[in-house]
Amino acid sequence: MSDHRLTSIDLDAATLQSATAEIEHERRVAIFDLLEKNSFEPAGAASGPYALKLAMVDGRLAFDIAGPAFHRVHGLSLTPLNKVVKDYIAICDSYYEALRGTSPSQIEAVDMGRRGLHNEGAEILKARLDGKIAIDHETARRLFTLVTALYRRG
């Protein structure tokens, strides 16, 4: 296994919004899956592993990365992610509602849209991190889930 990986992830409790049971479950699963398998290589870092703290700071997404003889904070504007995050949150809410009493075909249709937006958000996040942190698609997807958790408004 590569040294360029995350071994701990912390979401800043001060900026993390309260969540429903479904959303909290998605957060826990994303963190678990990220820690199990990820590809995370900050530019300029000789080797990992790394600890990551995600937070919202002055309306920006902060990636606080610490590793052996390495510490860097990257702040990203959320503007390029705003639309896809809002759309993703809305479709997730529709998905959770559909799970409570809609037909399987309707649930599947909403889930397909949800996965499409998730992939789109992951690709935007990956592009925004280009030159700062090299990540693979699955790592980007799981990080996008966590970014959405920080972004979500009460």
PDB file of C-alpha atoms in Angstrom:
ATOM      1  CA  MET A   1       0.000   0.000   0.000  1.00  0.00           C
ATOM      2  CA  SER A   2       1.292   3.447  -0.899  1.00  0.00           C
ATOM      3  CA  ASP A   3       2.465   5.835   1.797  1.00  0.00           C
ATOM      4  CA  HIS A   4       0.455   8.541   0.028  1.00  0.00           C
ATOM      5  CA  ARG A   5      -2.824   7.856   1.790  1.00  0.00           C
ATOM      6  CA  LEU A   6      -5.088   9.206   4.491  1.00  0.00           C
ATOM      7  CA  THR A   7      -5.054   7.466   7.869  1.00  0.00           C
ATOM      8  CA  SER A   8      -7.308   9.892   9.715  1.00  0.00           C
ATOM      9  CA  ILE A   9     -10.085  12.283   8.754  1.00  0.00           C
ATOM     10  CA  ASP A  10     -11.689  14.864  10.974  1.00  0.00           C
ATOM     11  CA  LEU A  11     -14.657  17.053  10.089  1.00  0.00           C
ATOM     12  CA  ASP A  12     -14.561  20.323  11.975  1.00  0.00           C
ATOM     13  CA  ALA A  13     -17.374  20.049  14.519  1.00  0.00           C
ATOM     14  CA  ALA A  14     -17.725  23.842  14.691  1.00  0.00           C
ATOM     15  CA  THR A  15     -18.760  24.049  11.035  1.00  0.00           C
ATOM     16  CA  LEU A  16     -20.515  20.696  10.711  1.00  0.00           C
ATOM     17  CA  GLN A  17     -24.277  21.026  10.533  1.00  0.00           C
ATOM     18  CA  SER A  18     -26.655  18.727  12.417  1.00  0.00           C
ATOM     19  CA  ALA A  19     -27.819  15.839  10.276  1.00  0.00           C
ATOM     20  CA  THR A  20     -30.551  13.278   9.873  1.00  0.00           C
ATOM     21  CA  ALA A  21     -29.775   9.641  10.594  1.00  0.00           C
ATOM     22  CA  GLU A  22     -29.408   8.945   6.852  1.00  0.00           C
ATOM     23  CA  ILE A  23     -26.941  11.792   6.318  1.00  0.00           C
ATOM     24  CA  GLU A  24     -24.931  10.895   9.416  1.00  0.00           C
ATOM     25  CA  HIS A  25     -24.754   7.302   8.152  1.00  0.00           C
ATOM     26  CA  GLU A  26     -23.415   8.526   4.767  1.00  0.00           C
ATOM     27  CA  ARG A  27     -20.733  10.585   6.570  1.00  0.00           C
ATOM     28  CA  ARG A  28     -19.603   7.595   8.619  1.00  0.00           C
ATOM     29  CA  VAL A  29     -19.561   5.307   5.582  1.00  0.00           C
ATOM     30  CA  ALA A  30     -17.599   7.863   3.512  1.00  0.00           C
ATOM     31  CA  ILE A  31     -14.991   8.226   6.270  1.00  0.00           C
ATOM     32  CA  PHE A  32     -14.757   4.454   6.805  1.00  0.00           C
ATOM     33  CA  ASP A  33     -14.417   3.803   3.066  1.00  0.00           C
ATOM     34  CA  LEU A  34     -11.850   6.584   2.676  1.00  0.00           C
ATOM     35  CA  LEU A  35      -9.702   5.193   5.459  1.00  0.00           C
ATOM     36  CA  GLU A  36      -9.954   1.682   4.022  1.00  0.00           C
ATOM     37  CA  LYS A  37      -8.825   2.686   0.537  1.00  0.00           C
ATOM     38  CA  ASN A  38      -7.682   6.033  -0.809  1.00  0.00           C
ATOM     39  CA  SER A  39      -5.076   7.708  -2.943  1.00  0.00           C
ATOM     40  CA  PHE A  40      -4.045  11.078  -1.537  1.00  0.00           C
ATOM     41  CA  GLU A  41      -0.781  12.753  -2.520  1.00  0.00           C
ATOM     42  CA  PRO A  42      -0.269  16.396  -1.561  1.00  0.00           C
ATOM     43  CA  ALA A  43       2.087  18.299  -3.857  1.00  0.00           C
ATOM     44  CA  GLY A  44       5.470  18.706  -2.219  1.00  0.00           C
ATOM     45  CA  ALA A  45       5.026  15.888   0.282  1.00  0.00           C
ATOM     46  CA  ALA A  46       7.804  13.291   0.243  1.00  0.00           C
ATOM     47  CA  SER A  47       5.699  10.585   1.890  1.00  0.00           C
ATOM     48  CA  GLY A  48       2.653   9.955   4.031  1.00  0.00           C
ATOM     49  CA  PRO A  49       0.527   8.832   5.618  1.00  0.00           C
ATOM     50  CA  TYR A  50      -1.576  11.934   6.244  1.00  0.00           C
ATOM     51  CA  ALA A  51      -4.179  13.241   8.628  1.00  0.00           C
ATOM     52  CA  LEU A  52      -6.855  15.446   7.064  1.00  0.00           C
ATOM     53  CA  LYS A  53      -9.086  17.963   8.761  1.00  0.00           C
ATOM     54  CA  LEU A  54     -11.887  19.432   6.638  1.00  0.00           C
ATOM     55  CA  ALA A  55     -13.508  22.683   7.713  1.00  0.00           C
ATOM     56  CA  MET A  56     -15.347  25.711   6.406  1.00  0.00           C
ATOM     57  CA  VAL A  57     -13.280  28.834   7.070  1.00  0.00           C
ATOM     58  CA  ASP A  58     -14.575  32.231   5.965  1.00  0.00           C
ATOM     59  CA  GLY A  59     -16.803  30.624   3.345  1.00  0.00           C
ATOM     60  CA  ARG A  60     -13.974  28.536   1.928  1.00  0.00           C
ATOM     61  CA  LEU A  61     -13.330  24.834   2.174  1.00  0.00           C
ATOM     62  CA  ALA A  62     -10.114  24.212   4.121  1.00  0.00           C
ATOM     63  CA  PHE A  63      -8.050  21.052   3.655  1.00  0.00           C
ATOM     64  CA  ASP A  64      -5.653  20.946   6.628  1.00  0.00           C
ATOM     65  CA  ILE A  65      -3.153  18.178   5.836  1.00  0.00           C
ATOM     66  CA  ALA A  66      -0.493  16.874   8.215  1.00  0.00           C
ATOM     67  CA  GLY A  67       2.056  14.144   7.565  1.00  0.00           C
ATOM     68  CA  PRO A  68       5.635  13.263   8.434  1.00  0.00           C
ATOM     69  CA  ALA A  69       7.618  16.504   8.131  1.00  0.00           C
ATOM     70  CA  PHE A  70       4.703  18.001   6.190  1.00  0.00           C
ATOM     71  CA  HIS A  71       1.885  20.402   6.997  1.00  0.00           C
ATOM     72  CA  ARG A  72      -0.151  22.441   4.576  1.00  0.00           C
ATOM     73  CA  VAL A  73      -3.581  24.055   4.470  1.00  0.00           C
ATOM     74  CA  HIS A  74      -5.344  24.529   1.141  1.00  0.00           C
ATOM     75  CA  GLY A  75      -8.361  26.815   0.971  1.00  0.00           C
ATOM     76  CA  LEU A  76     -10.764  26.311  -1.920  1.00  0.00           C
ATOM     77  CA  SER A  77     -13.530  28.590  -3.026  1.00  0.00           C
ATOM     78  CA  LEU A  78     -16.851  26.764  -3.054  1.00  0.00           C
ATOM     79  CA  THR A  79     -18.170  28.840  -5.955  1.00  0.00           C
ATOM     80  CA  PRO A  80     -17.355  26.206  -8.625  1.00  0.00           C
ATOM     81  CA  LEU A  81     -19.049  23.548  -6.464  1.00  0.00           C
ATOM     82  CA  ASN A  82     -22.112  25.543  -5.346  1.00  0.00           C
ATOM     83  CA  LYS A  83     -24.566  24.404  -8.007  1.00  0.00           C
ATOM     84  CA  VAL A  84     -23.659  20.711  -7.984  1.00  0.00           C
ATOM     85  CA  VAL A  85     -23.618  20.609  -4.158  1.00  0.00           C
ATOM     86  CA  LYS A  86     -27.047  22.273  -3.929  1.00  0.00           C
ATOM     87  CA  ASP A  87     -28.441  19.939  -6.607  1.00  0.00           C
ATOM     88  CA  TYR A  88     -26.872  16.930  -4.880  1.00  0.00           C
ATOM     89  CA  ILE A  89     -28.350  17.897  -1.513  1.00  0.00           C
ATOM     90  CA  ALA A  90     -31.795  18.345  -3.096  1.00  0.00           C
ATOM     91  CA  ILE A  91     -31.685  14.996  -4.879  1.00  0.00           C
ATOM     92  CA  CYS A  92     -30.427  13.248  -1.727  1.00  0.00           C
ATOM     93  CA  ASP A  93     -33.404  14.671   0.159  1.00  0.00           C
ATOM     94  CA  SER A  94     -35.669  13.349  -2.628  1.00  0.00           C
ATOM     95  CA  TYR A  95     -33.940   9.979  -2.459  1.00  0.00           C
ATOM     96  CA  TYR A  96     -34.425   9.661   1.312  1.00  0.00           C
ATOM     97  CA  GLU A  97     -38.066  10.660   0.891  1.00  0.00           C
ATOM     98  CA  ALA A  98     -38.507   8.107  -1.904  1.00  0.00           C
ATOM     99  CA  LEU A  99     -37.127   5.381   0.333  1.00  0.00           C
ATOM    100  CA  ARG A 100     -40.025   6.023   2.713  1.00  0.00           C
ATOM    101  CA  GLY A 101     -42.734   4.877   0.333  1.00  0.00           C
ATOM    102  CA  THR A 102     -42.118   5.087  -3.372  1.00  0.00           C
ATOM    103  CA  SER A 103     -41.951   2.290  -5.894  1.00  0.00           C
ATOM    104  CA  PRO A 104     -38.612   0.584  -6.539  1.00  0.00           C
ATOM    105  CA  SER A 105     -38.495   1.974 -10.097  1.00  0.00           C
ATOM    106  CA  GLN A 106     -38.903   5.551  -8.799  1.00  0.00           C
ATOM    107  CA  ILE A 107     -36.226   4.973  -6.160  1.00  0.00           C
ATOM    108  CA  GLU A 108     -33.893   3.635  -8.846  1.00  0.00           C
ATOM    109  CA  ALA A 109     -34.494   6.658 -11.084  1.00  0.00           C
ATOM    110  CA  VAL A 110     -33.765   9.124  -8.265  1.00  0.00           C
ATOM    111  CA  ASP A 111     -30.694   7.096  -7.254  1.00  0.00           C
ATOM    112  CA  MET A 112     -29.316   7.196 -10.807  1.00  0.00           C
ATOM    113  CA  GLY A 113     -29.601  10.986 -10.782  1.00  0.00           C
ATOM    114  CA  ARG A 114     -28.000  11.123  -7.365  1.00  0.00           C
ATOM    115  CA  ARG A 115     -25.039   9.013  -8.503  1.00  0.00           C
ATOM    116  CA  GLY A 116     -24.617  11.178 -11.604  1.00  0.00           C
ATOM    117  CA  LEU A 117     -24.453  14.365  -9.532  1.00  0.00           C
ATOM    118  CA  HIS A 118     -22.101  12.651  -7.083  1.00  0.00           C
ATOM    119  CA  ASN A 119     -19.730  11.799  -9.939  1.00  0.00           C
ATOM    120  CA  GLU A 120     -19.973  15.341 -11.324  1.00  0.00           C
ATOM    121  CA  GLY A 121     -19.180  16.837  -7.913  1.00  0.00           C
ATOM    122  CA  ALA A 122     -16.250  14.457  -7.464  1.00  0.00           C
ATOM    123  CA  GLU A 123     -14.799  15.460 -10.834  1.00  0.00           C
ATOM    124  CA  ILE A 124     -15.129  19.170 -10.039  1.00  0.00           C
ATOM    125  CA  LEU A 125     -13.479  18.639  -6.648  1.00  0.00           C
ATOM    126  CA  LYS A 126     -10.689  16.608  -8.235  1.00  0.00           C
ATOM    127  CA  ALA A 127     -10.105  19.371 -10.807  1.00  0.00           C
ATOM    128  CA  ARG A 128     -10.106  22.053  -8.070  1.00  0.00           C
ATOM    129  CA  LEU A 129      -7.439  20.103  -6.162  1.00  0.00           C
ATOM    130  CA  ASP A 130      -5.286  19.585  -9.270  1.00  0.00           C
ATOM    131  CA  GLY A 131      -1.754  20.779  -8.571  1.00  0.00           C
ATOM    132  CA  LYS A 132      -2.432  20.768  -4.825  1.00  0.00           C
ATOM    133  CA  ILE A 133      -3.482  17.196  -4.020  1.00  0.00           C
ATOM    134  CA  ALA A 134      -3.518  14.240  -6.405  1.00  0.00           C
ATOM    135  CA  ILE A 135      -6.512  11.976  -5.731  1.00  0.00           C
ATOM    136  CA  ASP A 136      -8.215   9.174  -7.625  1.00  0.00           C
ATOM    137  CA  HIS A 137     -11.900   9.110  -8.598  1.00  0.00           C
ATOM    138  CA  GLU A 138     -13.093   7.009  -5.643  1.00  0.00           C
ATOM    139  CA  THR A 139     -11.237   9.224  -3.162  1.00  0.00           C
ATOM    140  CA  ALA A 140     -12.787  12.279  -4.843  1.00  0.00           C
ATOM    141  CA  ARG A 141     -16.282  10.748  -4.535  1.00  0.00           C
ATOM    142  CA  ARG A 142     -15.896  10.093  -0.826  1.00  0.00           C
ATOM    143  CA  LEU A 143     -14.385  13.521  -0.202  1.00  0.00           C
ATOM    144  CA  PHE A 144     -17.293  15.089  -2.091  1.00  0.00           C
ATOM    145  CA  THR A 145     -19.678  13.358   0.338  1.00  0.00           C
ATOM    146  CA  LEU A 146     -17.809  14.965   3.238  1.00  0.00           C
ATOM    147  CA  VAL A 147     -17.687  18.372   1.537  1.00  0.00           C
ATOM    148  CA  THR A 148     -21.455  18.147   1.110  1.00  0.00           C
ATOM    149  CA  ALA A 149     -21.788  17.385   4.844  1.00  0.00           C
ATOM    150  CA  LEU A 150     -19.898  20.580   5.671  1.00  0.00           C
ATOM    151  CA  TYR A 151     -21.804  22.602   3.100  1.00  0.00           C
ATOM    152  CA  ARG A 152     -25.281  21.420   4.067  1.00  0.00           C
ATOM    153  CA  ARG A 153     -27.309  24.062   5.808  1.00  0.00           C
ATOM    154  CA  GLY A 154     -29.264  22.883   8.846  1.00  0.00           C
TER     155      GLY A 154
END
